[in-house]
Short mmCIF file of C-alpha atoms in Angstrom, two decimals:
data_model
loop_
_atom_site.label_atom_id
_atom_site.label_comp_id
_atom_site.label_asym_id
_atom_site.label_seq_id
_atom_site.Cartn_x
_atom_site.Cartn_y
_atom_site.Cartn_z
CA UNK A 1 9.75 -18.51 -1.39
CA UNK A 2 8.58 -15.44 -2.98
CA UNK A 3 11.10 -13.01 -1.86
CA UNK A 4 14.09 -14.36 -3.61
CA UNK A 5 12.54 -14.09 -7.27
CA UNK A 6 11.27 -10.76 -5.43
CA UNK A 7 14.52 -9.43 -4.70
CA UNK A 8 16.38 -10.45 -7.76
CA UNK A 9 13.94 -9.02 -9.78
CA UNK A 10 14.04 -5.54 -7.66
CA UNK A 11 17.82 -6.07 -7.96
CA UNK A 12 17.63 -6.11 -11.73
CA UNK A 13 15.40 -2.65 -11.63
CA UNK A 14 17.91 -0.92 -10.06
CA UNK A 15 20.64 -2.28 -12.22
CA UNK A 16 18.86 -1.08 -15.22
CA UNK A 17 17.82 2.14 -13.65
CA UNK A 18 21.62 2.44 -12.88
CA UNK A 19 22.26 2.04 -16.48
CA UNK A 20 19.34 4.82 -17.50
CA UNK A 21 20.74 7.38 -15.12
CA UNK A 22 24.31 6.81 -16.03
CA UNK A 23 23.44 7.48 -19.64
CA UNK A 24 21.36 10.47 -19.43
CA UNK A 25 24.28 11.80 -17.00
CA UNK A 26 26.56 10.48 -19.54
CA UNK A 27 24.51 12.41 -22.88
CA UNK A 28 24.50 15.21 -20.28
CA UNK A 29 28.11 15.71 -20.54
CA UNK A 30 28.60 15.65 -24.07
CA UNK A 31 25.68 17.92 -24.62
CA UNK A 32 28.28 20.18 -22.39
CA UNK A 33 31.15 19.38 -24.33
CA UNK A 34 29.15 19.93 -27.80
CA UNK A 35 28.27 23.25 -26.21
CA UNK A 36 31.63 24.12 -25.68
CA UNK A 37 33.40 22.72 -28.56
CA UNK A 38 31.10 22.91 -31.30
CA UNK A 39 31.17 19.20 -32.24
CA UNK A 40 28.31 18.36 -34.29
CA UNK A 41 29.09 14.60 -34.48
CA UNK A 42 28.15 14.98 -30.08
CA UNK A 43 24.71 16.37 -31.06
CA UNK A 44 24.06 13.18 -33.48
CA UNK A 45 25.39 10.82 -30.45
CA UNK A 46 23.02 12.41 -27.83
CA UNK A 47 19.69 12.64 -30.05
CA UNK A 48 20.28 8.64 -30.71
CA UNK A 49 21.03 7.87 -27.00
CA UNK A 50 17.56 9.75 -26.64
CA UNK A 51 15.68 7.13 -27.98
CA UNK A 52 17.77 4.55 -26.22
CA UNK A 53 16.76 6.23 -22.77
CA UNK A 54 13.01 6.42 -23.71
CA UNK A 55 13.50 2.50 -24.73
CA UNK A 56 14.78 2.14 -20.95
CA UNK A 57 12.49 3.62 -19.48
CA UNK A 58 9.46 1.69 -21.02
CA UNK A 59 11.34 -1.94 -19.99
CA UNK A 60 11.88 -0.01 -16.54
CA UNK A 61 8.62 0.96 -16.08
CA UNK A 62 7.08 -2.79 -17.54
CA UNK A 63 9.14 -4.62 -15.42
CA UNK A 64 7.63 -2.71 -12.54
CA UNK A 65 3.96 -3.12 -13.19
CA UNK A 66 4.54 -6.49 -13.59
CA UNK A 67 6.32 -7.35 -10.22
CA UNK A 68 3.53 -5.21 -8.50
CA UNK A 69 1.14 -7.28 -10.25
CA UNK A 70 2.45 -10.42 -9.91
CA UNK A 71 4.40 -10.25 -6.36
CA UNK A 72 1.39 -7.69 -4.79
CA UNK A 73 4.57 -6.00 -2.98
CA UNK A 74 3.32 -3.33 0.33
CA UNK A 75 5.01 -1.24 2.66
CA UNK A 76 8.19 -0.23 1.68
CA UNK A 77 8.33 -2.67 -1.64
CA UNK A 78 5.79 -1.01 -2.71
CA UNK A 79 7.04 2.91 -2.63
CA UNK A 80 10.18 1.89 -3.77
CA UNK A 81 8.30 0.44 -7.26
CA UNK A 82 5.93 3.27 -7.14
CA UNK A 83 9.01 5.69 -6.75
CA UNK A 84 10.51 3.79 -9.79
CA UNK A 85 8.03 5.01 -12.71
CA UNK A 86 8.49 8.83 -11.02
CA UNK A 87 12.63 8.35 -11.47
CA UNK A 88 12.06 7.05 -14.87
CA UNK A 89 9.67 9.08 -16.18
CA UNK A 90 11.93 12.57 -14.93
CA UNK A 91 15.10 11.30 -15.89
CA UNK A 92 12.98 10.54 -19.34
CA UNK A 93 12.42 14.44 -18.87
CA UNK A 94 16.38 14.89 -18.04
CA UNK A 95 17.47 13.06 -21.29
CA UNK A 96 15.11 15.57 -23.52
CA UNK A 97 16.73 18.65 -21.91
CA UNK A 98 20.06 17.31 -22.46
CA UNK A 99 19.16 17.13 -26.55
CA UNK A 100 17.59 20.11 -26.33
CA UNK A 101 20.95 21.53 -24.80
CA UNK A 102 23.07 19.44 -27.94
CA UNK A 103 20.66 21.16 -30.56
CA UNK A 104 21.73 24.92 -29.07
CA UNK A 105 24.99 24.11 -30.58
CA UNK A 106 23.56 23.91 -33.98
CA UNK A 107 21.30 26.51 -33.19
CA UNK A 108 24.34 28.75 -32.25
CA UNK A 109 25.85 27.74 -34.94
CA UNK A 110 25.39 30.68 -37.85
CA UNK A 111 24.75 32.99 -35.69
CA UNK A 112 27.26 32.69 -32.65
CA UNK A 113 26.84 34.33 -29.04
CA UNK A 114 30.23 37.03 -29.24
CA UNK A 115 30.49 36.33 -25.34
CA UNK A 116 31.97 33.16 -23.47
CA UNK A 117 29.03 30.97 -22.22
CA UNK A 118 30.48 30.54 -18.82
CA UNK A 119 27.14 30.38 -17.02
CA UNK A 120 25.32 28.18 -19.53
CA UNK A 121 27.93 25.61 -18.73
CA UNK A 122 27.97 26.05 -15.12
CA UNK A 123 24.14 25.61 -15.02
CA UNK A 124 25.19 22.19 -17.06
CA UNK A 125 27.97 20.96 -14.89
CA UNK A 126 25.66 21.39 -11.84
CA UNK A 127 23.33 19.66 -13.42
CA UNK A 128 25.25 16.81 -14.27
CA UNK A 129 26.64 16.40 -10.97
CA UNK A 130 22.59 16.76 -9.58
CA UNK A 131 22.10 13.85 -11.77
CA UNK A 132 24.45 11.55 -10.48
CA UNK A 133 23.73 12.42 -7.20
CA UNK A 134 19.78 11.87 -7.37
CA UNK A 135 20.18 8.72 -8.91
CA UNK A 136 23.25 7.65 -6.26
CA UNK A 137 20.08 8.36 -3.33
CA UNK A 138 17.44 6.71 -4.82
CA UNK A 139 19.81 3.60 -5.14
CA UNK A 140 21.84 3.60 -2.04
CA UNK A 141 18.62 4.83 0.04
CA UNK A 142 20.39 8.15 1.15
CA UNK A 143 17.88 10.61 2.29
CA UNK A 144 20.09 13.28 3.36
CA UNK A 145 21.79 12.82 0.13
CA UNK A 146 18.40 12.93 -2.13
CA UNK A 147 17.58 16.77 -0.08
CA UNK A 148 21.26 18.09 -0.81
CA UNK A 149 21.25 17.17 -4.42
CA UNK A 150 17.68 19.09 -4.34
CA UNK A 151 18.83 21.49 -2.47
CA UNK A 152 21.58 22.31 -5.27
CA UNK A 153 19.01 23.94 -7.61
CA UNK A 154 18.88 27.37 -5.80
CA UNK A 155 22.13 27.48 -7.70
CA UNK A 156 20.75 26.36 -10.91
CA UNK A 157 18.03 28.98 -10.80
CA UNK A 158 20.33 31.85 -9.42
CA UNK A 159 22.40 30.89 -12.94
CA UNK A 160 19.47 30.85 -15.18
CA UNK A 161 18.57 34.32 -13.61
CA UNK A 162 21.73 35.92 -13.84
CA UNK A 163 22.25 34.68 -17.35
CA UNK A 164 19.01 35.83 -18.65
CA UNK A 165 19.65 39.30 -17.56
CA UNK A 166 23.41 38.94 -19.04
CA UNK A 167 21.26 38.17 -22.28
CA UNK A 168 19.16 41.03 -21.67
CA UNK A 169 21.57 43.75 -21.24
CA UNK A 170 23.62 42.10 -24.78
CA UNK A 171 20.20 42.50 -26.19
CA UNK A 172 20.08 46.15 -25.32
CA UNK A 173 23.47 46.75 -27.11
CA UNK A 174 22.51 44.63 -30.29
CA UNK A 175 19.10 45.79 -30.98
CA UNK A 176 18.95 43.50 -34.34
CA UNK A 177 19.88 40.45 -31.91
CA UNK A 178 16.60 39.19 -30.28
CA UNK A 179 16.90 35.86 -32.38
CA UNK A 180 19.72 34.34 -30.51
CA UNK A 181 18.52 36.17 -27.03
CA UNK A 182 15.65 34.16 -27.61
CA UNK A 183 17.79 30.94 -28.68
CA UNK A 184 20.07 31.52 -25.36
CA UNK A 185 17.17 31.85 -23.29
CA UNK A 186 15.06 29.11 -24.24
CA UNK A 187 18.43 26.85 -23.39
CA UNK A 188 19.03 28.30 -20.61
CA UNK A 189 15.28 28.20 -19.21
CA UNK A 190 15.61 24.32 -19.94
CA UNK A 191 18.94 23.43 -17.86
CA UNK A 192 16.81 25.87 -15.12
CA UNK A 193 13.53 22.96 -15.87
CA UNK A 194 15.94 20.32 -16.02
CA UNK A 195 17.41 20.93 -11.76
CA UNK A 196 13.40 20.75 -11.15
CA UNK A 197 13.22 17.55 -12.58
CA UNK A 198 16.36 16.52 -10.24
CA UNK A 199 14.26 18.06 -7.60
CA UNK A 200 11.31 15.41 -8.40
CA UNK A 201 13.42 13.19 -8.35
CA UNK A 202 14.51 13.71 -4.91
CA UNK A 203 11.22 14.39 -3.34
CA UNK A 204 10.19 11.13 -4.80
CA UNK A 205 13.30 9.21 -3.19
CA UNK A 206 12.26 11.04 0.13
CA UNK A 207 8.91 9.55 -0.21
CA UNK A 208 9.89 6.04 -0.59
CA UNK A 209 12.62 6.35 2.24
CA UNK A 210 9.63 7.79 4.72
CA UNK A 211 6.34 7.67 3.46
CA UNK A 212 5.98 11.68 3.51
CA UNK A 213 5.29 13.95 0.38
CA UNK A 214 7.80 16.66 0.52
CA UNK A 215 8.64 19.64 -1.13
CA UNK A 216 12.28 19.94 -1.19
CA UNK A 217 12.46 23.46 -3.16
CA UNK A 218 9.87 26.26 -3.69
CA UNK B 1 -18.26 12.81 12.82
CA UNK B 2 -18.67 11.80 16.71
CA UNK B 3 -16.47 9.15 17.64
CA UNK B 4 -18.25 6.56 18.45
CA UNK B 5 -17.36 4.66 22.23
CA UNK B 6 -15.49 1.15 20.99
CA UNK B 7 -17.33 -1.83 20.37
CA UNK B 8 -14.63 -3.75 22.77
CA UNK B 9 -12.37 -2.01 24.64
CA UNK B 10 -9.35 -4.36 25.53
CA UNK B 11 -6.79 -4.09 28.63
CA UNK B 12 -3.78 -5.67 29.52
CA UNK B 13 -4.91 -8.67 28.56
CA UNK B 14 -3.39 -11.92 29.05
CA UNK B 15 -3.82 -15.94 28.00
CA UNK B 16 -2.06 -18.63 29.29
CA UNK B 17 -2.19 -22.40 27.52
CA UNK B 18 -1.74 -24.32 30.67
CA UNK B 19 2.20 -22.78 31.76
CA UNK B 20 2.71 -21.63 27.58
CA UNK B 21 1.56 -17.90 27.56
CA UNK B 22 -0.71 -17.22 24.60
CA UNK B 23 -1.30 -13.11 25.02
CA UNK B 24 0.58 -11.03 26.43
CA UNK B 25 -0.70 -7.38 27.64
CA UNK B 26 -3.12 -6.46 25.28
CA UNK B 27 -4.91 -3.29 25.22
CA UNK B 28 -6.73 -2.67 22.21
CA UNK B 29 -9.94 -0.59 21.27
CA UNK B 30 -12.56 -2.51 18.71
CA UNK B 31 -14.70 0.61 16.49
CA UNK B 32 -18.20 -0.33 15.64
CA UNK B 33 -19.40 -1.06 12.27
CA UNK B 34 -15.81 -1.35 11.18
CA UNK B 35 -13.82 -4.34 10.04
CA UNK B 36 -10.55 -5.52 12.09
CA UNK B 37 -8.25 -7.27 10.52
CA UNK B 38 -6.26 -9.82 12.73
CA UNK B 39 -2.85 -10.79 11.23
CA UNK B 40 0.16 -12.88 11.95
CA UNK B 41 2.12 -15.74 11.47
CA UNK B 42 0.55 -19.50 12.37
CA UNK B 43 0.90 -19.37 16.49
CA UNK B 44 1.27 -15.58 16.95
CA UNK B 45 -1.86 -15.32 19.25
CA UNK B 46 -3.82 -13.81 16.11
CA UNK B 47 -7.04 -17.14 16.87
CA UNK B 48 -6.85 -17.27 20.48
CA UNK B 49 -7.36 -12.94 20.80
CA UNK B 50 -10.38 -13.62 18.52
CA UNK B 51 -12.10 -16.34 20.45
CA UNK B 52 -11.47 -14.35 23.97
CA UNK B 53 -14.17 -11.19 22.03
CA UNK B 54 -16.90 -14.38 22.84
CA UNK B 55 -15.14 -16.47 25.51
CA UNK B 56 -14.19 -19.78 23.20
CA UNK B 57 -11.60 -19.86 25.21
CA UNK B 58 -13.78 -21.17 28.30
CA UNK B 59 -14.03 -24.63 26.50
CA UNK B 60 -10.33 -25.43 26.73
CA UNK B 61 -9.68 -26.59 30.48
CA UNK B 62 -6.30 -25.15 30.89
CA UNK B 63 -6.84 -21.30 29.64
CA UNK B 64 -6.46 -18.91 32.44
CA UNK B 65 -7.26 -15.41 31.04
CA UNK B 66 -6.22 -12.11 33.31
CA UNK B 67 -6.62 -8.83 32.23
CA UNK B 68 -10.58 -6.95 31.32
CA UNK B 69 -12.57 -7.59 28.01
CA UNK B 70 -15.12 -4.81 27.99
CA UNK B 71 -17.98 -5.49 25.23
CA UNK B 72 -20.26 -2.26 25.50
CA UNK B 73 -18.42 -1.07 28.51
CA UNK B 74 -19.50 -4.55 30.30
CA UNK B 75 -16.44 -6.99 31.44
CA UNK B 76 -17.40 -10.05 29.36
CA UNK B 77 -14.90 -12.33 31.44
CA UNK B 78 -16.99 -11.45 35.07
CA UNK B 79 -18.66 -13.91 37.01
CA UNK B 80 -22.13 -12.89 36.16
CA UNK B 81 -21.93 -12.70 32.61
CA UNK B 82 -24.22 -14.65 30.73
CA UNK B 83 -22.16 -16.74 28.25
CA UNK B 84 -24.79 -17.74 26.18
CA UNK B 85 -26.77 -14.83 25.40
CA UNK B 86 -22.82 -13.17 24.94
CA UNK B 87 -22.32 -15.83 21.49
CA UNK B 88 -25.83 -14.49 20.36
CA UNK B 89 -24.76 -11.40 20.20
CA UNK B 90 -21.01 -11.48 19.71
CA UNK B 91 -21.33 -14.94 16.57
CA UNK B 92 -18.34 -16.77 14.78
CA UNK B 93 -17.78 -17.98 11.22
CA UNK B 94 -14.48 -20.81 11.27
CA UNK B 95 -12.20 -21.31 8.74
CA UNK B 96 -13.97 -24.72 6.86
CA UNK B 97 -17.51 -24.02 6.49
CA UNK B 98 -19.41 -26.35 9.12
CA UNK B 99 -23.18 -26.33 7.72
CA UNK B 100 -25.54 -29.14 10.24
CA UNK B 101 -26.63 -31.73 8.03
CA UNK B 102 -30.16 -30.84 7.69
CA UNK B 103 -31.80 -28.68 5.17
CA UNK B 104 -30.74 -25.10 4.04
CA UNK B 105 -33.60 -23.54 5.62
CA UNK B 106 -33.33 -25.18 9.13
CA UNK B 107 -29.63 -24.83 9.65
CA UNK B 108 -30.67 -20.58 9.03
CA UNK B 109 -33.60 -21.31 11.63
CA UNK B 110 -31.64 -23.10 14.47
CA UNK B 111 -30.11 -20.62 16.22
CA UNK B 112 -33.61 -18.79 16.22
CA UNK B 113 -35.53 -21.78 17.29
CA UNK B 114 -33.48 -22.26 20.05
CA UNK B 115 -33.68 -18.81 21.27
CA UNK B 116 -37.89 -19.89 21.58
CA UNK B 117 -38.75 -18.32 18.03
CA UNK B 118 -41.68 -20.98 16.68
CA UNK B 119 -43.77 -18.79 14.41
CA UNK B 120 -43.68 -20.44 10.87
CA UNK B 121 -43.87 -16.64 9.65
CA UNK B 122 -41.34 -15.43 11.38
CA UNK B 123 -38.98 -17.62 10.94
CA UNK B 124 -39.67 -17.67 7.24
CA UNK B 125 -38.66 -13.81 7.52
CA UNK B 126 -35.34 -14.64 9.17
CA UNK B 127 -34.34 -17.31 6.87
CA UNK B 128 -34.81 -15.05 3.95
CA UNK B 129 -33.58 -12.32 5.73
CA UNK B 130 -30.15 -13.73 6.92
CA UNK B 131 -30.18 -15.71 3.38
CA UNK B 132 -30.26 -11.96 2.07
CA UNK B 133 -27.84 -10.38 4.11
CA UNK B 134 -25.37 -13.28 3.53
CA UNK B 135 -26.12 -12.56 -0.40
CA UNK B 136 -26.54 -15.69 -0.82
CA UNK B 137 -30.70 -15.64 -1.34
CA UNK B 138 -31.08 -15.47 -4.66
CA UNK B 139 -28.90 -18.54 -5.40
CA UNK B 140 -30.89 -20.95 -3.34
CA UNK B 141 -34.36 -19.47 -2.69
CA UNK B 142 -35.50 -22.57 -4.64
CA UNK B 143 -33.79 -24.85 -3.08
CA UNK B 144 -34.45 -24.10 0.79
CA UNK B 145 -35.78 -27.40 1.89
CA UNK B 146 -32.75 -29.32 0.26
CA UNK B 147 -29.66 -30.28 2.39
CA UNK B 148 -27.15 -27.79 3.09
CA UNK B 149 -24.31 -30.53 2.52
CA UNK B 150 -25.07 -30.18 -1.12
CA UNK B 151 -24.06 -26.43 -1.27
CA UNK B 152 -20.25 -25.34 -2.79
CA UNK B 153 -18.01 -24.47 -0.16
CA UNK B 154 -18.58 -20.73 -0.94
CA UNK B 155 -22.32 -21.13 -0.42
CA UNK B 156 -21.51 -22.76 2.52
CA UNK B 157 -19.73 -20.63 4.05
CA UNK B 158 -22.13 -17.63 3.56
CA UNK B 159 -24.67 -20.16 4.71
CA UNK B 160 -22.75 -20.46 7.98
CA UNK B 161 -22.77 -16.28 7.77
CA UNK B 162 -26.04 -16.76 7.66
CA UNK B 163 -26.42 -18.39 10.46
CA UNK B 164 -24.63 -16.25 12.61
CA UNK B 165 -27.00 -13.16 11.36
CA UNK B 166 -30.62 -15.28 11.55
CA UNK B 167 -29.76 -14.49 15.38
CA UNK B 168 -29.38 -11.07 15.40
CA UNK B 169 -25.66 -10.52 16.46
CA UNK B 170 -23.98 -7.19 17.04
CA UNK B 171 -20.96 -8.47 16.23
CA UNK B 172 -19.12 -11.18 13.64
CA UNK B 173 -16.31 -13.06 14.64
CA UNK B 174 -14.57 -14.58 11.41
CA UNK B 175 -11.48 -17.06 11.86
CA UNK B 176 -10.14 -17.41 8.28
CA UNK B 177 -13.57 -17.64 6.57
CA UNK B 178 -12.41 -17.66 3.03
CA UNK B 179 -9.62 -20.01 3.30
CA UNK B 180 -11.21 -22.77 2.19
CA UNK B 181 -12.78 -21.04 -0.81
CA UNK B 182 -12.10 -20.38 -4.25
CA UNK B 183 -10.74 -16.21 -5.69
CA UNK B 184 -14.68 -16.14 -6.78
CA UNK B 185 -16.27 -17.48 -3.16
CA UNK B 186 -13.52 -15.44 -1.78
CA UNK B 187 -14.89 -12.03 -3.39
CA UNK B 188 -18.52 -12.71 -3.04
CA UNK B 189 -17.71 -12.92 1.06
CA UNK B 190 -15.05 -9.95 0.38
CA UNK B 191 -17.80 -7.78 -0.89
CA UNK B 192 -20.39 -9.01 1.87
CA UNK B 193 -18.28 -7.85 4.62
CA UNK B 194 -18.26 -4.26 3.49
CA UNK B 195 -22.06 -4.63 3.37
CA UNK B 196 -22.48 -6.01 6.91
CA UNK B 197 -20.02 -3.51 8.48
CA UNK B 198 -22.72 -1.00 7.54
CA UNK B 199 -24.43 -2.64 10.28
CA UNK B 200 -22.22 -4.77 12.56
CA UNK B 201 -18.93 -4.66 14.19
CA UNK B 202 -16.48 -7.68 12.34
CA UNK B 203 -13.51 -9.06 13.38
CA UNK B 204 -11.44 -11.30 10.95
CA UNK B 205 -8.73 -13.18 11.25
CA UNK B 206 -6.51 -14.08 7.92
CA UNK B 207 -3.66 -15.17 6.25
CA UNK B 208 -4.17 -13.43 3.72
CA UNK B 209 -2.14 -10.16 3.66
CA UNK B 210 -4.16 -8.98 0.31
CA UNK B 211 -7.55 -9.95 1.92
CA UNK B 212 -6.96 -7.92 5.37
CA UNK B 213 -5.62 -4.81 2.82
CA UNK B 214 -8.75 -4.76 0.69
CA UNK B 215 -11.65 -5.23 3.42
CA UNK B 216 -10.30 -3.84 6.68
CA UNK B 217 -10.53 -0.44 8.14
CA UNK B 218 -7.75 -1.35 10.96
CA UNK B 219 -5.31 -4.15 11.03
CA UNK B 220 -3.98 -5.73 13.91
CA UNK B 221 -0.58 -7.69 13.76
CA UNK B 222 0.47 -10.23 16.25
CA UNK B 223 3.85 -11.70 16.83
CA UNK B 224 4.46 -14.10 19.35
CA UNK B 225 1.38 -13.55 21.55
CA UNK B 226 2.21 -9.61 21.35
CA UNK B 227 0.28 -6.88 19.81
CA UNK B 228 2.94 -5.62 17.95
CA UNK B 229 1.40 -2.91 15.81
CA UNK B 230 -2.01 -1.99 15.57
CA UNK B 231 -3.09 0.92 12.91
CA UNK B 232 -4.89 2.35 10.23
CA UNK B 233 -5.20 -0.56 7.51
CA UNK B 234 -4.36 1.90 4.61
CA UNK B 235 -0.88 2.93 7.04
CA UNK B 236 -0.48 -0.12 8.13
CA UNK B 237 0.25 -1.38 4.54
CA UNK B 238 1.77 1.26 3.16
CA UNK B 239 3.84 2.63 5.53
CA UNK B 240 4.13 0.39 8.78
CA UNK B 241 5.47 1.80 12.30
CA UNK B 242 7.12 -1.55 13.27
CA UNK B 243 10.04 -3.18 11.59
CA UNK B 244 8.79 -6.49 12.26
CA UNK B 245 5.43 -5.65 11.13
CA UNK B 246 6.86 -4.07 7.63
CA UNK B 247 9.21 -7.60 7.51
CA UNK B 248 6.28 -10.02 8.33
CA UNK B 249 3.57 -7.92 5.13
CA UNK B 250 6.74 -8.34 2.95
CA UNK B 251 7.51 -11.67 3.71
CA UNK B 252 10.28 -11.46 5.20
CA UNK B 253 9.75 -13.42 7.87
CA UNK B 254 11.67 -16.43 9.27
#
């Protein structure tokens, strides 16, 4: 019968894309931490779970292809492996941001920003929570869960913006300081990237739940 | 594009086996030039809806049929309906190819000869013709005068297609046709049918979830002698209406 090798197979997916989202949540965090503590050992850990992600995502995405291929799933069995590679491949996207966030630290680290960086880690901690959520709806099938978590990045971007100009108005009162305004906003501009790729992630869990494209955010 | 007016236009149609009801209300439009797809599990009314399109039906005693079958706006099941000249035009290909034992080329000519066609030449045109349209000429133009029997089951069965097209039907009735056949036979009739929609109206029955998603426009599925969903094939597949339609395509059923 074919749907019991079917749905053990599907069952292992989402176990393993369980495991992917917890660790990119999980290198998330200590990206965070490393942000706020300084701890260069956390930047090594995240940049090696990096390449552990990008290993998931490949067996993920394998595994997939080959139960389309082999099983010829439709209807709903279908979206849900279709949705699969688009959860993968943006919280592939998540996992970068979060070492790009680690390597601010070391960025940061000669040339220090004199001023707490409150927002930077608020951005983060929303972030992480988006995360978790995003992956929580695509595996317990929560639509109204999947456009909440989207809906969360308004508060992401409204962050990113007020942060840049925070930036811009230090920039005005240290002329010689456009090297770490740069730095600062180039991190910032990716935990404001990384919310849209939350927000993929969501419109793709809404299109496996009902068939519809939908734009959860403009 | 004008819509078209439906090649059958089905209402509230019902089929009784004896007491054991077969169909139960179903209204249904058939497009032209288009290919139906009839699916369903084994019993599910999927056979008996096909055969009622060109009154098959009328050769099992017991059937008692209520409801209207309109074929070109004309109620096929009224008393002056000629039966006959309604399987000319409305043919069927069954699920094991059934070629006559006789040669290649007079199994294509039958159906013409009885309809009072005796030119050599002409009939020579329709063999080829059908043998053509079936794309099945170039295989046995050699061979025409041989028997049929010694054919593969895929050139069998687009013999028996080509049959059904030496009379000049509007439309194809197909009960399963590639179940019998081999992934190869099975493509070869596949890529036929999208050729002869361009020019008839098919309806096929199948099994085969994959087959109905590749060559139908519209898919029908049946469940217990209801028309339970009946939709765009590309929908229908991808994102069905029905919960027992979406559990039957992804074998979930039973």
């Amino acid at each position: 019968m074919m749907r019991i090798q079917f749905n053990e197979e599907l069952n292992r997916l989402h176990h393993d894309i369980l495991a992917m989202g917890s660790r990119v949540e999980e290198d998330l965090r200590k990206a965070l931490l490393a942000l706020r503590t300084g701890d260069i050992e956390l930047v090594k850990e995240v940049k090696a779970s990096d390449q552990i992600v990008n290993a998931m995502q490949m067996k993920i995405e394998d595994q997939a292809a080959m139960l389309i291929a082999t099983q010829q799933p439709v209807a709903k069995d279908l979206r849900q492996l279709v949705t699969m590679f688009k959860v993968t491949d943006n919280l592939e996207r998540i996992g970068d941001h979060a070492v790009h966030l680690a390597k601010t630290v070391k960025r940061l680290s000669g040339d220090p920003y004199p001023r707490p960086l409150d927002r930077l880690e608020r951005m983060a901690a929303i972030d992480v929570a988006m995360v978790h959520d995003a992956v929580a709806s695509f595996l317990d099938q929560d639509e109204a869960l999947a456009r909440s978590t989207a809906a969360k990045d308004d508060e992401v971007d409204t962050e990113h913006k007020a942060f840049v100009q925070e930036v811009l108005a230090f920039l005005a009162e240290n002329p010689g300081k456009a090297q770490l305004a740069t730095k600062l906003i180039a991190t910032s501009s990716y935990l404001e990237r990384l919310g849209d790729h939350v927000t993929n992630l969501c419109e793709a869990v809404v299109f496996m739940l009902t068939g519809a494209h939908t734009e959860l955010n403009d | 594009m004008q819509q078209s007016p439906p090649k059958f236009s089905i209402s509230d149609l019902n089929l009784w086996y004896g007491t054991s009801q077969a169909l139960k209300d179903i209204t249904v439009d058939i497009e032209e030039r288009s290919v139906t797809a009839l699916i369903g599990p084994s019993g599910c009314g999927k056979s008996t809806f096909l055969r009622t399109l060109n009154r098959l039906n009328d050769l099992i005693s017991s059937v008692r049929v209520e409801g209207s079958v309109l074929y070109e706006g004309a109620d096929i099941y009224a008393p002056d309906t000629d039966v006959i000249d309604l399987r000319k035009r409305v043919g069927m290909v069954f699920q094991k190819p059934n070629p006559f034992p006789m040669s290649l080329y007079d199994n294509i000519a039958y159906g013409p000869r009885v309809h009072g066609i005796r030119d050599k030449a002409t009939l020579d045109d329709i063999v080829e013709r059908s043998l053509v349209q079936a794309a099945l000429f170039d295989e046995v133009k050699d061979r025409l005068q041989t028997s049929a029997l010694g054919l593969s089951g895929g050139q069998q069965q687009r013999l028996c297609i080509a049959r059904v097209l030496a009379v000049e039907p509007d439309v194809v009735l197909m009960d399963e046709p590639t179940s019998a056949l081999d992934p190869i036979s099975t493509a070869k009739i596949e890529n036929l049918l999208e050729e002869l929609k361009k020019q008839y109206t098919i309806v096929i029955v199948t099994h085969n979830m994959q087959q109905a998603g590749r060559v139908s426009d519209k898919t029908a599925y049946f469940f217990l002698g209801e028309l339970v969903e009946y939709a765009g094939t590309k929908e229908l597949f991808f994102n069905p209406r029905d919960k027992r339609t979406e559990n039957y395509i992804s074998g979930r059923f039973g």
